[in-house]
XYZ file of C-alpha atoms in Angstrom:
464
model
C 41.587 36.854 36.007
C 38.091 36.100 35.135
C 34.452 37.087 36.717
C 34.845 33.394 39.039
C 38.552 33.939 40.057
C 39.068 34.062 43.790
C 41.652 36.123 44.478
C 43.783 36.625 47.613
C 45.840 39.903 48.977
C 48.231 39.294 51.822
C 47.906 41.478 55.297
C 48.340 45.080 54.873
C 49.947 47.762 56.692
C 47.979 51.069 56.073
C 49.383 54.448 55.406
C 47.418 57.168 54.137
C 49.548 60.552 52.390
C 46.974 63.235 51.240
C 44.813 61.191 48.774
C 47.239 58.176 48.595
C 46.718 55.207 50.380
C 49.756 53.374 50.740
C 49.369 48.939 51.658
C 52.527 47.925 52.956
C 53.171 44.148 53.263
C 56.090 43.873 55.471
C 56.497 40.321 55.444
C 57.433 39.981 52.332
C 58.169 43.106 51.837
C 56.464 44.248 48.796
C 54.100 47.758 48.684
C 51.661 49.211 46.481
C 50.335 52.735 46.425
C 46.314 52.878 45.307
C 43.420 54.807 45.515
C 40.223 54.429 47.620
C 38.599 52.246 45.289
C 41.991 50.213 44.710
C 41.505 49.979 48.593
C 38.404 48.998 48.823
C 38.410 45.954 46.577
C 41.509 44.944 47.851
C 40.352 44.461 51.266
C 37.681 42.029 49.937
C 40.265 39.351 48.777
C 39.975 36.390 50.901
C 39.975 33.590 48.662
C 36.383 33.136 49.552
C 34.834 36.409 46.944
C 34.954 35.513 43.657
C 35.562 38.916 41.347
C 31.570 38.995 40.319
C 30.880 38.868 44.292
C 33.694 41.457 44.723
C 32.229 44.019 42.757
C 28.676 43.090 44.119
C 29.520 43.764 47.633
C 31.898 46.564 47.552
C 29.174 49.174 46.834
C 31.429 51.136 44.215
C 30.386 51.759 40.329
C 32.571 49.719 39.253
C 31.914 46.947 36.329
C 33.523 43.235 36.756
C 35.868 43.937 33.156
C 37.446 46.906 35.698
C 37.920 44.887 38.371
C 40.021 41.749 36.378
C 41.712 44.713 34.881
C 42.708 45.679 38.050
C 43.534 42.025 39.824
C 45.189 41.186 37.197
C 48.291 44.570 37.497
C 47.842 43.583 40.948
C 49.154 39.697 39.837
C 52.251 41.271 38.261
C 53.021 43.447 40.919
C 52.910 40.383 43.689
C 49.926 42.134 45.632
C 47.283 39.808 44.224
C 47.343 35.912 43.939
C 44.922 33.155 42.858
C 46.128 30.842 45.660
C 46.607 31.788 49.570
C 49.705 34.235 50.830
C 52.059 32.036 52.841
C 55.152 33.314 54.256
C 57.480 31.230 55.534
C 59.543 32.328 59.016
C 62.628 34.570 58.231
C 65.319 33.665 61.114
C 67.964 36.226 59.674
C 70.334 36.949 57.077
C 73.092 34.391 58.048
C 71.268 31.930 56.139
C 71.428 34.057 53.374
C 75.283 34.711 53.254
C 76.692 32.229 51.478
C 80.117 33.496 49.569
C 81.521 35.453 52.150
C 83.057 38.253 49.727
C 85.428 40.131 50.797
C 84.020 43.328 47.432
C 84.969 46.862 49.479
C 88.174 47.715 51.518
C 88.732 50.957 53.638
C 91.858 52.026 53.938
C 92.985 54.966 56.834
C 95.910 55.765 55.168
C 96.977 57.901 57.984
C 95.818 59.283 61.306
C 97.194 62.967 60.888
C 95.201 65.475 59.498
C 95.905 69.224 58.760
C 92.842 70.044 60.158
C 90.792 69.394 63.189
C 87.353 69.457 62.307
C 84.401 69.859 64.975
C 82.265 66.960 63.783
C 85.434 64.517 63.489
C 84.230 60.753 64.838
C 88.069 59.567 64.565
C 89.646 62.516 66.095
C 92.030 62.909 63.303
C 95.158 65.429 63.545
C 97.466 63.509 66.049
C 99.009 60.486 65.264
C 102.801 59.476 64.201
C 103.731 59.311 60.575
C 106.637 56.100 62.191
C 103.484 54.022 63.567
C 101.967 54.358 59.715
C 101.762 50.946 57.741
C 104.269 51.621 54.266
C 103.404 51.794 50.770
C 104.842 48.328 50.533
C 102.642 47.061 53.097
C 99.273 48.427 51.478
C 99.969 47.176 48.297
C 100.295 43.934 49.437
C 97.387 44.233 51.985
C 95.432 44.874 48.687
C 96.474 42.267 46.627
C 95.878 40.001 49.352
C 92.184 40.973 49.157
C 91.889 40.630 45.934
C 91.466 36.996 45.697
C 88.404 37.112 48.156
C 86.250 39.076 45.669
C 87.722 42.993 45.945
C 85.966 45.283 44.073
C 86.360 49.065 45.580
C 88.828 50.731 47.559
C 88.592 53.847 49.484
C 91.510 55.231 51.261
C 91.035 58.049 54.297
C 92.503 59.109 56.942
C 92.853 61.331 58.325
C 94.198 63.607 55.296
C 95.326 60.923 52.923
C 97.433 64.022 50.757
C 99.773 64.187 53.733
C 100.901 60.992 52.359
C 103.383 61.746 49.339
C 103.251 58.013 48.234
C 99.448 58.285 48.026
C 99.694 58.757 43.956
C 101.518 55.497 43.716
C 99.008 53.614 45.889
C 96.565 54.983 43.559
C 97.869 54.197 40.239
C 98.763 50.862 41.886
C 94.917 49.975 43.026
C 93.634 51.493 39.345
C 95.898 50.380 36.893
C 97.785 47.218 37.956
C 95.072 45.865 39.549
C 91.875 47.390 37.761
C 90.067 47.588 40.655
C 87.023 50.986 42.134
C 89.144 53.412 43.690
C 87.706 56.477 45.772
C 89.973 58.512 47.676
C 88.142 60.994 50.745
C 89.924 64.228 51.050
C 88.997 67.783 53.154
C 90.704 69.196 49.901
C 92.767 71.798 51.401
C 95.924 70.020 49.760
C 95.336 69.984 46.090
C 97.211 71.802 43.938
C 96.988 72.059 40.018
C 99.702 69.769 39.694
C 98.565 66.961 41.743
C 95.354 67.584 40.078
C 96.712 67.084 36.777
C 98.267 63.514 38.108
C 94.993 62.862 39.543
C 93.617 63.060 35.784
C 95.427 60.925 34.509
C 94.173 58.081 36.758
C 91.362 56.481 34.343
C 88.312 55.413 36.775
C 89.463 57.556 40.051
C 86.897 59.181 42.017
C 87.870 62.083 44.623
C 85.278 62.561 47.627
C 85.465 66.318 48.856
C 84.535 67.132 51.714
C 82.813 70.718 51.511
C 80.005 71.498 54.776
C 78.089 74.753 53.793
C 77.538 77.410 51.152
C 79.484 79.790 52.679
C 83.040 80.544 53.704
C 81.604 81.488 57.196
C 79.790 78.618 58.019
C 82.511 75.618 56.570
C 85.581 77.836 58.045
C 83.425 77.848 61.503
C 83.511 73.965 60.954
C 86.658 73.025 59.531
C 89.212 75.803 60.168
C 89.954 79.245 58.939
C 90.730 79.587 55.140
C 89.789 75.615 54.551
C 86.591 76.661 52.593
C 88.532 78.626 49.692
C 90.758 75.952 49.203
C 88.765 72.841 49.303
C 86.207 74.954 47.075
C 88.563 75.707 44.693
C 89.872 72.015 44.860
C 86.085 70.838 43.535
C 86.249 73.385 40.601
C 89.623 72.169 39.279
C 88.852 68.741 39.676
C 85.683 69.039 37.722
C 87.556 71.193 35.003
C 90.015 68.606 35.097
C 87.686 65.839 34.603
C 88.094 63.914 37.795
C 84.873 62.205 38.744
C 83.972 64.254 41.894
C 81.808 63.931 44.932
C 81.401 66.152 47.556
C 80.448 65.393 51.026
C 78.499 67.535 54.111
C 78.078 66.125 57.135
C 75.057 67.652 58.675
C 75.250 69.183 61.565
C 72.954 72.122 63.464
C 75.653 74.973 61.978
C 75.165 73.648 58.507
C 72.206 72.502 58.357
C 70.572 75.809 56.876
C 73.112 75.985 54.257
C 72.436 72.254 52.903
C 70.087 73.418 50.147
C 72.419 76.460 49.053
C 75.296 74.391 48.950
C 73.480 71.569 46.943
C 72.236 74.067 43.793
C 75.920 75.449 44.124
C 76.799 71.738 43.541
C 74.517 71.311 40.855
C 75.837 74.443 38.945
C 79.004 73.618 39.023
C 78.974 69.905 37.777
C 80.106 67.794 40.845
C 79.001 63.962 40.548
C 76.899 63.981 43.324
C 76.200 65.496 46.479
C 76.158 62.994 49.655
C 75.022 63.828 52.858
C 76.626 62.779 56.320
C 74.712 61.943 59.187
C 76.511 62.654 62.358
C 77.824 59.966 64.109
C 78.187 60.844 67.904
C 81.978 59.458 68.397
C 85.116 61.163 68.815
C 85.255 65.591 68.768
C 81.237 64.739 67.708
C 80.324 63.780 70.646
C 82.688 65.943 72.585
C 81.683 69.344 70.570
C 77.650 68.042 70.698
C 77.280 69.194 66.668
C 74.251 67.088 65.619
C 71.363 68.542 64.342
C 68.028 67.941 65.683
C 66.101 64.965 64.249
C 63.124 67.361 63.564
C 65.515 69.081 61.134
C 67.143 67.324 59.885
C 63.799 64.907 58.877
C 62.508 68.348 57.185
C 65.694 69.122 54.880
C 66.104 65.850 53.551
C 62.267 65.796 52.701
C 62.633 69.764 50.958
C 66.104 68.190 49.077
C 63.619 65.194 47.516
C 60.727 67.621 46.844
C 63.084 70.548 45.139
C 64.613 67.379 42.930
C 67.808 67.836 44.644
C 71.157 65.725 43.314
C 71.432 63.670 46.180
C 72.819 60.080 46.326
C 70.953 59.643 49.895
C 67.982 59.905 47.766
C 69.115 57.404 45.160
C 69.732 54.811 47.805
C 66.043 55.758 48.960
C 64.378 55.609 45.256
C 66.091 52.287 44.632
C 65.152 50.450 47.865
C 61.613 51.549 47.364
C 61.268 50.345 43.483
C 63.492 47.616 44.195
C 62.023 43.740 43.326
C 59.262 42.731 46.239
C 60.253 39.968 48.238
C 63.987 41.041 48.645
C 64.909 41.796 52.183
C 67.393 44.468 52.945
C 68.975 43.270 56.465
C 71.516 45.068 57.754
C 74.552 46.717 56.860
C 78.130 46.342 54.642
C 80.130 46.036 57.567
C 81.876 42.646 57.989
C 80.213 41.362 55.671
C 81.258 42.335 52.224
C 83.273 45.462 53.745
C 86.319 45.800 55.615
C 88.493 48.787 57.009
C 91.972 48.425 58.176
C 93.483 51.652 60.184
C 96.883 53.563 59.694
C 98.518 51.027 61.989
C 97.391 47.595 60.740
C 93.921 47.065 62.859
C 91.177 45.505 60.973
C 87.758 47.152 61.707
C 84.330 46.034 60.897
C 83.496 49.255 59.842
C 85.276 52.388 58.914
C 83.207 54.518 61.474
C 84.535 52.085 64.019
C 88.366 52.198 63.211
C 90.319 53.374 66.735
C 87.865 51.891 69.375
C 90.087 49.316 70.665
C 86.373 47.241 71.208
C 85.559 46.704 67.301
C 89.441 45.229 66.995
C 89.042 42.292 64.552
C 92.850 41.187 63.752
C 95.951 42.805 62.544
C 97.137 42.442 58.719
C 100.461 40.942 60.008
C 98.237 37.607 60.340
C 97.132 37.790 56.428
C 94.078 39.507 55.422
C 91.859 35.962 54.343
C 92.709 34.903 57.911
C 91.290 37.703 59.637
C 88.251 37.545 57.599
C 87.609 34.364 57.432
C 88.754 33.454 61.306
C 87.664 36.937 63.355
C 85.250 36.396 65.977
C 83.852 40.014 65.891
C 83.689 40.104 62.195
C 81.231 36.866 62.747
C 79.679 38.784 65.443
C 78.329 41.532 62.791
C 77.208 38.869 60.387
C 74.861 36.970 62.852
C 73.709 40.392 63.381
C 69.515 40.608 61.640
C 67.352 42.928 61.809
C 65.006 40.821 63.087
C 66.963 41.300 66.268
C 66.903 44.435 66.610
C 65.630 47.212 69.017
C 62.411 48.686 67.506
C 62.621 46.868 64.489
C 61.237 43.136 64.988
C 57.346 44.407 64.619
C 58.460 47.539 62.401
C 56.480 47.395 58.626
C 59.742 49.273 57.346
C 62.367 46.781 58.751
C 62.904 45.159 55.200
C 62.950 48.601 53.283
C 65.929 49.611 55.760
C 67.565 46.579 56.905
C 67.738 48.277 60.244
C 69.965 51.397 59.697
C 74.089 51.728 60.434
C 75.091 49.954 63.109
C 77.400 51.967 64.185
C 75.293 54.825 64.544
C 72.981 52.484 66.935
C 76.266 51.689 69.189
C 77.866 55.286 69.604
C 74.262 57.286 69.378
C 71.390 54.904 70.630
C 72.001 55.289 74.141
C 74.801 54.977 77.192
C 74.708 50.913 76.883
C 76.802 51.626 73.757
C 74.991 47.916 72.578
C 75.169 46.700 68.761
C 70.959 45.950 68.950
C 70.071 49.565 69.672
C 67.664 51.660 68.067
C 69.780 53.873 65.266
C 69.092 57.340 66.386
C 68.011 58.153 62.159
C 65.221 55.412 62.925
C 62.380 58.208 62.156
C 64.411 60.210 59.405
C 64.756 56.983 57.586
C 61.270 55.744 58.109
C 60.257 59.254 56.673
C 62.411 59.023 53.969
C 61.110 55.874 52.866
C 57.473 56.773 53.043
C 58.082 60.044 50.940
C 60.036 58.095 48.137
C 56.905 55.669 48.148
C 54.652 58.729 47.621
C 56.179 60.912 46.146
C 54.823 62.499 43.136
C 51.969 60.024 43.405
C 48.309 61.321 42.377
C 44.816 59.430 41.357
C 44.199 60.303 37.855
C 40.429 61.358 39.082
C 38.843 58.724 36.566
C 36.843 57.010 38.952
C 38.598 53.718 38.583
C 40.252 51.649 40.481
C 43.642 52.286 40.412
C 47.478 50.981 41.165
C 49.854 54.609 41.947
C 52.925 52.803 42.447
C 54.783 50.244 43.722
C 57.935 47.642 43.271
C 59.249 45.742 40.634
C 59.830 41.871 41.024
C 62.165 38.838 42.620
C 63.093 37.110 45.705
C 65.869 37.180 47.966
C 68.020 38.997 50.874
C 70.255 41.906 50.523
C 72.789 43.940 52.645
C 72.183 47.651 53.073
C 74.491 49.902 50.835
């Protein structure tokens, strides 16, 4: 830009964090983080100010040269443009979703479980091993998603190591048909030599589950004696070379331990450490084990400020530094996911797998016809945020896509409705704000100056 350029900013939303001044535009969405004098010229571009008048009329110290200087970072960060913001009405993301693929399948291997965990939204531990689908009947379940665009498989349960055939499945899913394979376990089950056969899966990831620091707090949780073996079960597989995750779900008897566990974690070499938000279904609900919102808002912010290894935190970071003008709307779930339970019920989601309501099919009809043909699973996909409860006017809407749906139907209130508010709403929202911010200072020069903000590109997105 040059001293006669006329340039235009769209409508801000305005934050302020200590001495950072965040300008959200939502429509779009796209964000920068500036200081006061960023501000202040900012607010003066109306296509009418040229960048001499600009500088005339803003009553800062600041010389024209500065000012292009300025417009012009603000041109390559889509804040700033030499002709008029217009943004064109966003109806939703079923425009948007064009190829239908079918990329990550969730498989409940089983409904028994060896424990029976307080926070459990399936109620896992009954269940018949007779009323189980076979190993022949996965594998072909499998392959028959392959063909609409598989990717990733992850197989649960229940506790998918009551299953003896479970190796085969895996080497079956890895190896003859190349595809992601991540298998959710409690961990109580492992032994060194199912370990070993576990290494010798190329490309398998095991997902621990492992809720506090101490023996105390996880046994309290999960059963007497489960922390020293599901412990023990993340050293070995580490040792072993088994890419590892382990998971916590959060709940108001763990939530103290959270940052323990997570240098613990750290220490002792685990992939990453992902964090569960309760969902309030099954012995969840009947047990009443979430932790307050308060909290739980306050430990994820101390885990981002101590530099914790968190991948809620990476999903955060990359949403925030993402390209402007990408909207995340909504979630995976019937979409480009799908979750089939231990009997042969296909499920929109795998937090949803059980309630006779969220019933999309059977398998016996052929995986492509179920989702291609299921009402319900259309039913999710028309879903947008822009129909949502508390999110049509929100400035975040497009950084979040509207959080987990599920967590809206089973924790947003008794009408149990797909619209509602996600009860995370505000942990989210805070989340999002602090990976904006975060680590963000003015240099102090006396300049106007860009902080932060996105990257570049167009487009919609689904929530991972």
């Amino acid at each position: 830009m040059d001293s006669k350029s006329r340039p235009y900013a769209p409508q801000f939303h305005r934050l302020v964090k200590a001495d950072v001044i965040l300008l959200i535009d939502h429509m779009s969405p796209n964000w920068v983080a500036v200081n006061t004098m960023g501000e202040r010229l900012l607010s003066l571009c109306n296509g009418e100010r040229s960048v001499e008048d600009i500088c005339r009329v803003s009553g800062l110290d600041v010389s024209v040269e500065a000012a292009c200087a300025f417009f012009d970072e603000g041109l390559s960060r889509g804040i700033i443009s030499d002709v008029p913001f217009v943004k064109t009405a966003y109806s939703g993301r079923r425009a948007y979703l064009k190829d239908g693929l079918l990329e990550e399948l969730w498989v409940y291997l089983t409904d028994r479980c060896n424990l029976r965990c307080r926070h459990c939204l399936v109620d896992a531990g009954g269940g018949e091993s007779e009323n189980e689908l076979s190993l022949v009947d996965w594998k072909l379940i499998i392959k028959e998603a392959v063909p609409l665009g598989l990717k990733r498989v992850f197989i649960t349960g229940g506790e998918p190591f009551l299953r003896e055939d479970l190796f085969d499945l895996a080497e079956y899913v890895l190896v003859e048909l190349g595809l992601e394979l991540v298998v959710l376990t409690n961990g109580t089950l492992l032994d060194e030599m199912q370990i070993t056969q576990l290494a010798a899966l190329p490309g398998l990831t095991i997902q621990v589950s492992l809720e506090a620091a101490s023996p105390e707090t996880h046994d309290s949780v999960r059963g007497c004696g489960s922390y020293a073996r599901a412990s023990q079960a993340v050293d070995r597989l580490i040792a072993a070379g088994v890419g590892t995750i382990v998971t916590s779900t959060v709940t108001k008897y763990n939530l103290g331990e959270i940052p323990a566990l997570n240098e613990q974690l750290r220490s002792r070499g685990a992939v990453n450490h992902h964090l569960l938000w309760v969902h309030m279904r099954g012995r969840a609900r009947e047990n009443d084990v979430a932790a307050d919102i308060t909290d739980l808002t306050s430990l994820m912010r101390g885990l981002n400020q101590r530099g914790a290894k968190n991948d809620n935190w990476d999903v955060i970071r990359a949403r925030v530094s993402g390209n402007p003008g990408v909207k995340i709307d909504g979630c995976h779930a019937g979409v480009n996911s799908l979750s089939v339970g231990a009997n042969g019920d296909v499920y929109p989601c795998p937090s949803m797998v059980g309630d006779e309501d969220f019933v999309c099919g059977t398998v016996s009809k052929g995986v492509e016809n179920v989702w291609t043909g299921s009402e319900e699973l259309n039913r999710f996909r028309e879903l947008s945020v822009v129909d949502l409860e508390g999110c049509r006017e929100c400035v975040f809407r497009f950084f979040c896509g509207g959080g987990c749906r599920c967590q809206a139907y089973y924790g947003g209130g008794e009408d149990h409705v797909l619209s509602a508010r996600d009860p995370y709403c505000s942990v989210i929202r805070e989340m999002l704000v602090e990976g904006m911010t975060a680590g963000l200072r003015p240099n102090g020069s006396g300049m106007p100056e860009f902080l932060g903000g996105m990257a570049g590109g167009e487009g919609c997105a689904t929530a991972g």
